[in-house]
Amino acid sequence: MTATAAPAEPVEPAKPAEAPATDLVCKGLVRWHLIMAMFFMVTAMTWGFLVSFQFLGVSPFEGIEWLSFGRLRLLHTNEIAYGFLVNGFVGCMYYAVPRMTGKPVASAKLGWLILGVWQLILVLMSVGQLLGYAQGVEWGETPTGFAPGTWNMNYVPVDFLIELGAVLVAVQFLTPIVKSIHRHQYVSLWYLSAGIIWLILTYVMGNTLPEWTLPGSSGAATAGLFIHDLVGLFVTPMGWGLMYFFVPIILRKPIWSHALSVIGFWALAFFYPLNGVHHFLLSSIPMSVQYGAIISTMAVEIVVTTVVVNFFGTMWGRGDALRTNLPIRWFYTGMVCYFITCLQCMFHTTLAMQEIIHFTDWVPGHAHLVMLGVFAFWILGMTTWLWPRMVGSEWHNRRLNHWHYWLTVIGLLIMFIDLTAAGLIHGFMLDALSPWMEIVRAMHGFWAIRTFAGGMILLGQILFAWNLWKTWTGPKKPYDYRVDLAVAADAGGE
Amino acid sequence: MLDRYTGVLLFAGLGCFGLAFVLSAVYPWMITDGTRPEASIEAVATPVTTEFKQLKESYPVAFAQAFPRADECLTDQELVDVAADDPRRTASDGAWGAAHAVALRAGRDEYVGQVCWHCHSQFVRPVANEAVRFGRVRSAADDNNELQRPVLWGTRRVGPDLTNEGGRRSNDWHVAHFWDPEGTSPDSVMPRYTWFFRDGFQVVRGIDPELAARQGLSSEREYAYPGVFETQAEAEAELARIRESADPNLKAETARLRVVPAKGPDGDGLAIIAYLQWLGTWDASEREETNQ
Amino acid sequence: MQRPGPLLHLAVIALLVVPAMLLWGHPQEPARAATSGRRQTITLDEWTTSPAAARGRIVYDEYCGGCHGTAGEGDGIAARWLNPLPRNFQKGTFKFRSTPSGQLPTRDDLDHTISCGLTGSAMPGFPLMPSQERRDVVEFVLHLVTYGLARNEVEYLMDEEGVSLDAIRSENLAEIQEEMWAKVATTTTIPVPTAPPSTPELIARGKEIFDAQCIHCHGATGRGDGSSSYALRDWKDAEIRPRDFTTGVFRAGSTPDDLYLRLRTGLTGTPMPAIPGSADDIWAQVHYIMSLRDPTAATPWVPSGCGGLDPEEVR
C-alpha cells in the first residue's frame, strides 16, 4: 500500500456524473440485505472454520449433539447458499434493477416483508438443521416440511417458505422489468429475470422429486441436476447479470461486446442444465446420460469463455483500475478464479480424472474456488463499491478493505492449492489400495493448512463486516464519488 | 438486434430447463427404475440381519424401548423351548420384520440427520480398485428402494465407503467406534457420537477370584450382563431374576453379581447400527434383469 | 483516518500460530502402560526384540493398540465395549490356529487373522495393509506372546523359588528367552487333506456324529442353543456362546478347509475341544455343519482369499 498521488477516476462528462442514487433505489433495502449477507457470510465461515478443527482431531463442541460436526457443516454450506449469496444478490439487485429499467421495484413494503421473511427462513432452516431435520439432498438440506409422523421440526415447512420467498422476489423484480419491456433490455435484465424464474423451478424440482418420488439412481440424477441447476441457473446468471451491470458502471465505459453477452446467455440456458449428472459419474446412472453430461460440461467452458473474454475486453486499456480501484480488483480476481475453475471443470469431468479425484478434497477445493473465489468475490466487489453510496459516508477505514482483500485472496489461494494437492494424493492413494488410515494420516497436514487458510479468510470477512457496520453507524464523512477506494486517496487523506 | 426477441426469453429459458429435466431426470428414470416400483422399507427389512437379532441380545432394554413389538421378537435363547410348529415362531418372524423396518427407517433418518452422508459414500464405482477395497459395485437395482429416497450416494469420502458395510464388523465394534472412533481406529478424525449413549445401571459378575489368580488376571475384572436399565431398582430386579434362573452349575457365581452404573447405546444408537449392518445385505438380484 | 492497531497484527499472528500448535500437538504418543503395574517383574522393553518386531510395534500402535492395548493385554480404550474381549497376547492363548492344541499359532495363522479379521467379532481385517507391515506386526505380537510367557516364568521363579529379579536378569533370562522363542519355532501344522465332495451320505454320517457329541452345546438344529449352551465359560470366566451354524458365518473363514481346522485343533481357551477321529469323520461333520446354513441368511462381504462363501454359489 504505497502512497502515490492523484485520484484515479477520470470524470467523463458525457455520462451523467455519478450521484448518490435517487429515490429510484430504496437504499435501506440494499443496506439491510448486504448487512445480512455479510452476517451470514461471517457465521457460515465461522462454522466452516470450527468444523475444520475436527479434521485435526479436535472436536470444537465435544459431546453436544446439535453443535456436532455434521450439523455445523450443513450450516456452513446452506448459510452460504441461502444466506450470503441470496441476500447479496437481492441486495445488489435492489440497486441494479431500478437503475436499468428506470422503474422502482414493485413495492418497498414488499421489500421489507421479503427481507424479514427471508431472514426468518434462514433462522428456521438453521434451527431445523441443528436439530437434525436435514433433508438428504446435497445443497437442499433445508427441512422438508409436511413430513408424516409425530410432531417435529419437519412440520415447519422451510422448503415451502423458501419457495414462497423466491416467488415474492420474482414479483418484486419482474414488475419493473415487465413494465419496461418496451425499452431496450440490457442483457443483465435477461440474466436476472431468468435466474429468478429458474430458481423457483429448480428448487421445486430438487426438493420434491428425490425426496418423495425418485429413489436410487434416478433420484441421484435429479439431485445432480438440482445441485448443478442451483449453481448454473441461479448463482451463475445472477452473478453474470450483476457483473455485466456493475463493471461498465464502475469503469465508466460500455461493455466490450453486447452480442457476445447475449450469445453467452443462450448458451448458458442451453448447456448448463444438461450438466447435472456429472456429479455422479461412473455410477449406475445410464452411461449415455453420463456421456451427455460430460460433453455439455465441456461445452459450458466455451460459454464461460464469452464472459471471460467480454470482461477482459472491457478491461482493455484500463489496467490502471486494478491498482487504484478495489471493486474492480475484486471483479478481476474473481474472473481469473472463474477461468481457472471452469478450465479445471472441463478436465476433471472426464472419466479418467473422475476415477482419481471424485470423493476427494479436490472437490471442496473446486467448490471453494467457484463459490468464494468467483461469486462471493463479485458480491464483495459490489458491496465495496455500493456501501459508501448506500450509507452516504466515507469508509470508516479504507485500509481494512485492503486487509480484507488480501487476507481473503491469499487465504483462498492457499486453500485451493492445498485442497487440490490433497485431493490428488487422496485419490492416488485410494487407487493404489493404501490402507484407509494411511490415507487419513497423509491428509492431516493438508487439513491443518486448510484450517489456517480458512482462518485467514474468516478474519478478512470479520474485518470487512466490522468496517461496514462502523461506516454505517459511525460519524458520517463526506465521500468523494470520483474516487473509488484509491490507495492514493487513502494515503492522501491521512 | 436481438432486443426484438426479448419476449421469447421466458419460453426459451423454460424450454431449456425442461429439455434438461427430460434428458437428465426423466430419461434415466425410464431406463433404470421406471419399469419396477421401488421396494418398500418393509420389503427390504424382511431378511432380518443376524446383527439386528444380536442387538436385542446385547442391549435388550434399549431395544425394547426403541422398537415396537420387541417383546414378540424371540431371540435364540428364548426360542430354545419353543417347538418348531409353535405359532409363536411365526409371530416372532413377523415381529422381527416389523422391528427391523422401524429400525431401518429410524437409522436412515439418523444417517441423514447426523449428516453421515457428507463424509461417507454409498457408491462403489467399477474403477480405482474400489471393488477390491469396498466390495461389490453398486447397481441401479440395489438402490431402487425406499431407503435410498432421497439417494445417499454422497460425494465425498473423508471416511470409507459404507455400501457393503453390513456384517463386516460386529455390533460391538460399532458401539465402541461411536463412543470413541480413536479407540478402534487410532488417528481417526471422526467425531465422537456420545449422544447415542445413555447412562443407567447394569448387572455385572465379578471374575472367579481363584481362576483370576490361576490365570494371572486382575481380580477386579467384571463381566457385564446385557441390558442397561434406567433405574437402579430395575437393575436390582434383573439381578434377582438372573440369580433365580441361573443354571444349577452356575449357582456359585451368582454370589458375585452386583449392580454398577453403566453406559449403553440408546434407541438412536441401535437404529443407526441396525441400518449400517443392513447396508449391502439386501439382495436385489431378482430385480436386476429389468435394469441395464 | 485510523490505522489498524497492533490488535490486528496480533490477531494475524495468533491465526498463524494456533493451527500450527494444534497440528504439532496432535499426534498422540500413546502412553505405554507399564506392562505390570501390579508388581516388579521384567519389562517389555528389556525383552529381546528383532528389527521386524520394532517396526511392527509402530504399526501395532497405529492399528491395534486401541483395542488390544499398547502392551497387548487386551485392555485398550475400546475394549470396554467389546464382547468377546480383545485377545490378551501376553497369555499366549489363541483360538484360531493350524497347530495342535497346546501349541502357539504359526506366523501364517496370525497373518491370516490380521489380513482377514474375525468375521462377526470386533476384529476387522486389514487386507490392504502391505504384507511386509503385516509380517512385522506378527513379529511384534509374537514378541508380546513370548514376553508374557516369560513373565509368567519369571514370576514363578520369584514366588516359588525365591530368586531375586536381579539374579533372574543376570542368570536365567537368556535361557528363558531361548525356551520361549523355541515354542514359537517348533510349531507343527496340521495338514488339511483334500475335502471330499459333499454328499447326502456324508452329511447323514456327519449328523450322526454331531447328534452324539455336539448337540449339548450347539443344539439339535445347530443354532448354538443346546442345553448347556448358556452355562459356558471361557478361560477368563467370561460367558461364551457356541456358534450358531445357521448363520453360515464363522470367525476365521467359512470354507470347508477352515472348518476342518477348527474341529481338528479345537478353540484353545474355550469349551470347544479338538475333535478326535479320522479325517473322513471330520469332513462328514464339516459338511453337515455347512448344510445347516440358512439359505436366506445374508452373506457379509469379506475380502477375497479370506474364506468367504461365493454369493453366487450359496444362492
XYZ file of N, CA and C in Angstrom, chain A residues 53 56 58 396-397 399 403 433 435 438 441 448 452 455-456 463 490 494, chain C residues 1-4 8-9 12 15-16 19 22-23 26 62-63 128-130:
108
model
N -11.545 -27.915 12.457
C -10.711 -28.434 13.550
C -10.989 -29.910 13.804
N -8.523 -32.035 12.441
C -7.253 -32.080 13.143
C -7.369 -32.891 14.426
N -9.574 -32.335 16.796
C -10.059 -31.532 17.913
C -11.531 -31.234 17.666
N -15.216 3.898 7.015
C -14.662 4.093 8.344
C -13.142 3.962 8.291
N -12.674 2.936 7.577
C -11.236 2.712 7.478
C -10.952 1.993 6.166
N -8.148 1.169 4.838
C -7.094 0.180 4.907
C -7.654 -1.226 5.217
N -6.924 -4.968 3.697
C -6.660 -6.171 4.503
C -7.642 -7.272 4.115
N -4.687 -48.647 -3.340
C -5.085 -49.554 -2.260
C -4.287 -49.357 -0.978
N -3.993 -48.620 2.869
C -4.962 -48.792 3.947
C -5.629 -47.455 4.277
N -3.979 -44.960 6.563
C -2.775 -44.342 5.999
C -3.170 -43.082 5.234
N -3.989 -40.329 7.632
C -2.790 -39.748 8.226
C -2.058 -38.872 7.221
N -4.550 -29.295 8.204
C -4.094 -28.225 9.094
C -3.892 -26.938 8.296
N -5.808 -23.226 8.612
C -5.100 -21.957 8.663
C -5.621 -21.006 7.581
N -8.948 -19.710 8.426
C -8.864 -18.663 9.439
C -8.526 -17.319 8.824
N -7.625 -17.319 7.848
C -7.286 -16.067 7.171
C -8.511 -15.463 6.493
N -13.180 -8.420 9.515
C -12.720 -7.039 9.386
C -13.654 -6.240 8.495
N -6.402 7.268 0.041
C -6.297 6.820 1.420
C -5.082 7.462 2.082
N -4.798 11.055 4.989
C -4.311 10.979 6.361
C -3.427 12.169 6.724
N -7.989 9.471 9.373
C -8.303 8.051 9.172
C -7.502 7.187 10.137
N -8.188 6.199 10.760
C -7.460 5.395 11.738
C -6.567 4.370 11.046
N -5.527 4.049 11.654
C -4.717 2.930 11.175
C -5.110 1.716 12.007
N -5.066 0.551 11.390
C -5.353 -0.638 12.204
C -4.295 -0.782 13.279
N -4.704 -5.913 15.380
C -4.892 -6.632 14.127
C -3.686 -7.527 13.837
N -2.517 -6.947 14.043
C -1.313 -7.732 13.790
C -1.249 -8.929 14.723
N -3.527 -11.644 13.467
C -2.971 -12.390 12.339
C -1.934 -13.383 12.824
N -3.520 -16.262 14.470
C -4.137 -17.124 13.466
C -3.113 -18.063 12.847
N -1.894 -17.549 12.691
C -0.832 -18.369 12.134
C -0.394 -19.436 13.114
N -3.276 -22.822 14.687
C -3.411 -24.099 13.978
C -2.105 -24.859 13.940
N -1.810 -26.687 17.054
C -2.726 -27.827 17.068
C -2.147 -28.962 16.244
N -1.541 -28.585 15.108
C -1.004 -29.613 14.228
C 0.098 -30.383 14.922
N -0.784 -32.526 17.853
C -1.814 -33.539 17.662
C -1.381 -34.991 17.847
N -0.519 -48.007 15.616
C -1.420 -47.286 14.733
C -2.721 -48.029 14.477
N -2.694 -49.350 14.534
C -3.886 -50.095 14.139
C -4.477 -50.950 15.244
N -5.621 -54.623 3.148
C -4.852 -53.710 2.315
C -3.527 -53.314 2.959
N -3.314 -53.774 4.180
C -2.036 -53.467 4.822
C -0.922 -54.176 4.039
N 0.149 -53.466 3.725
C 1.219 -54.123 2.964
C 1.696 -55.375 3.703
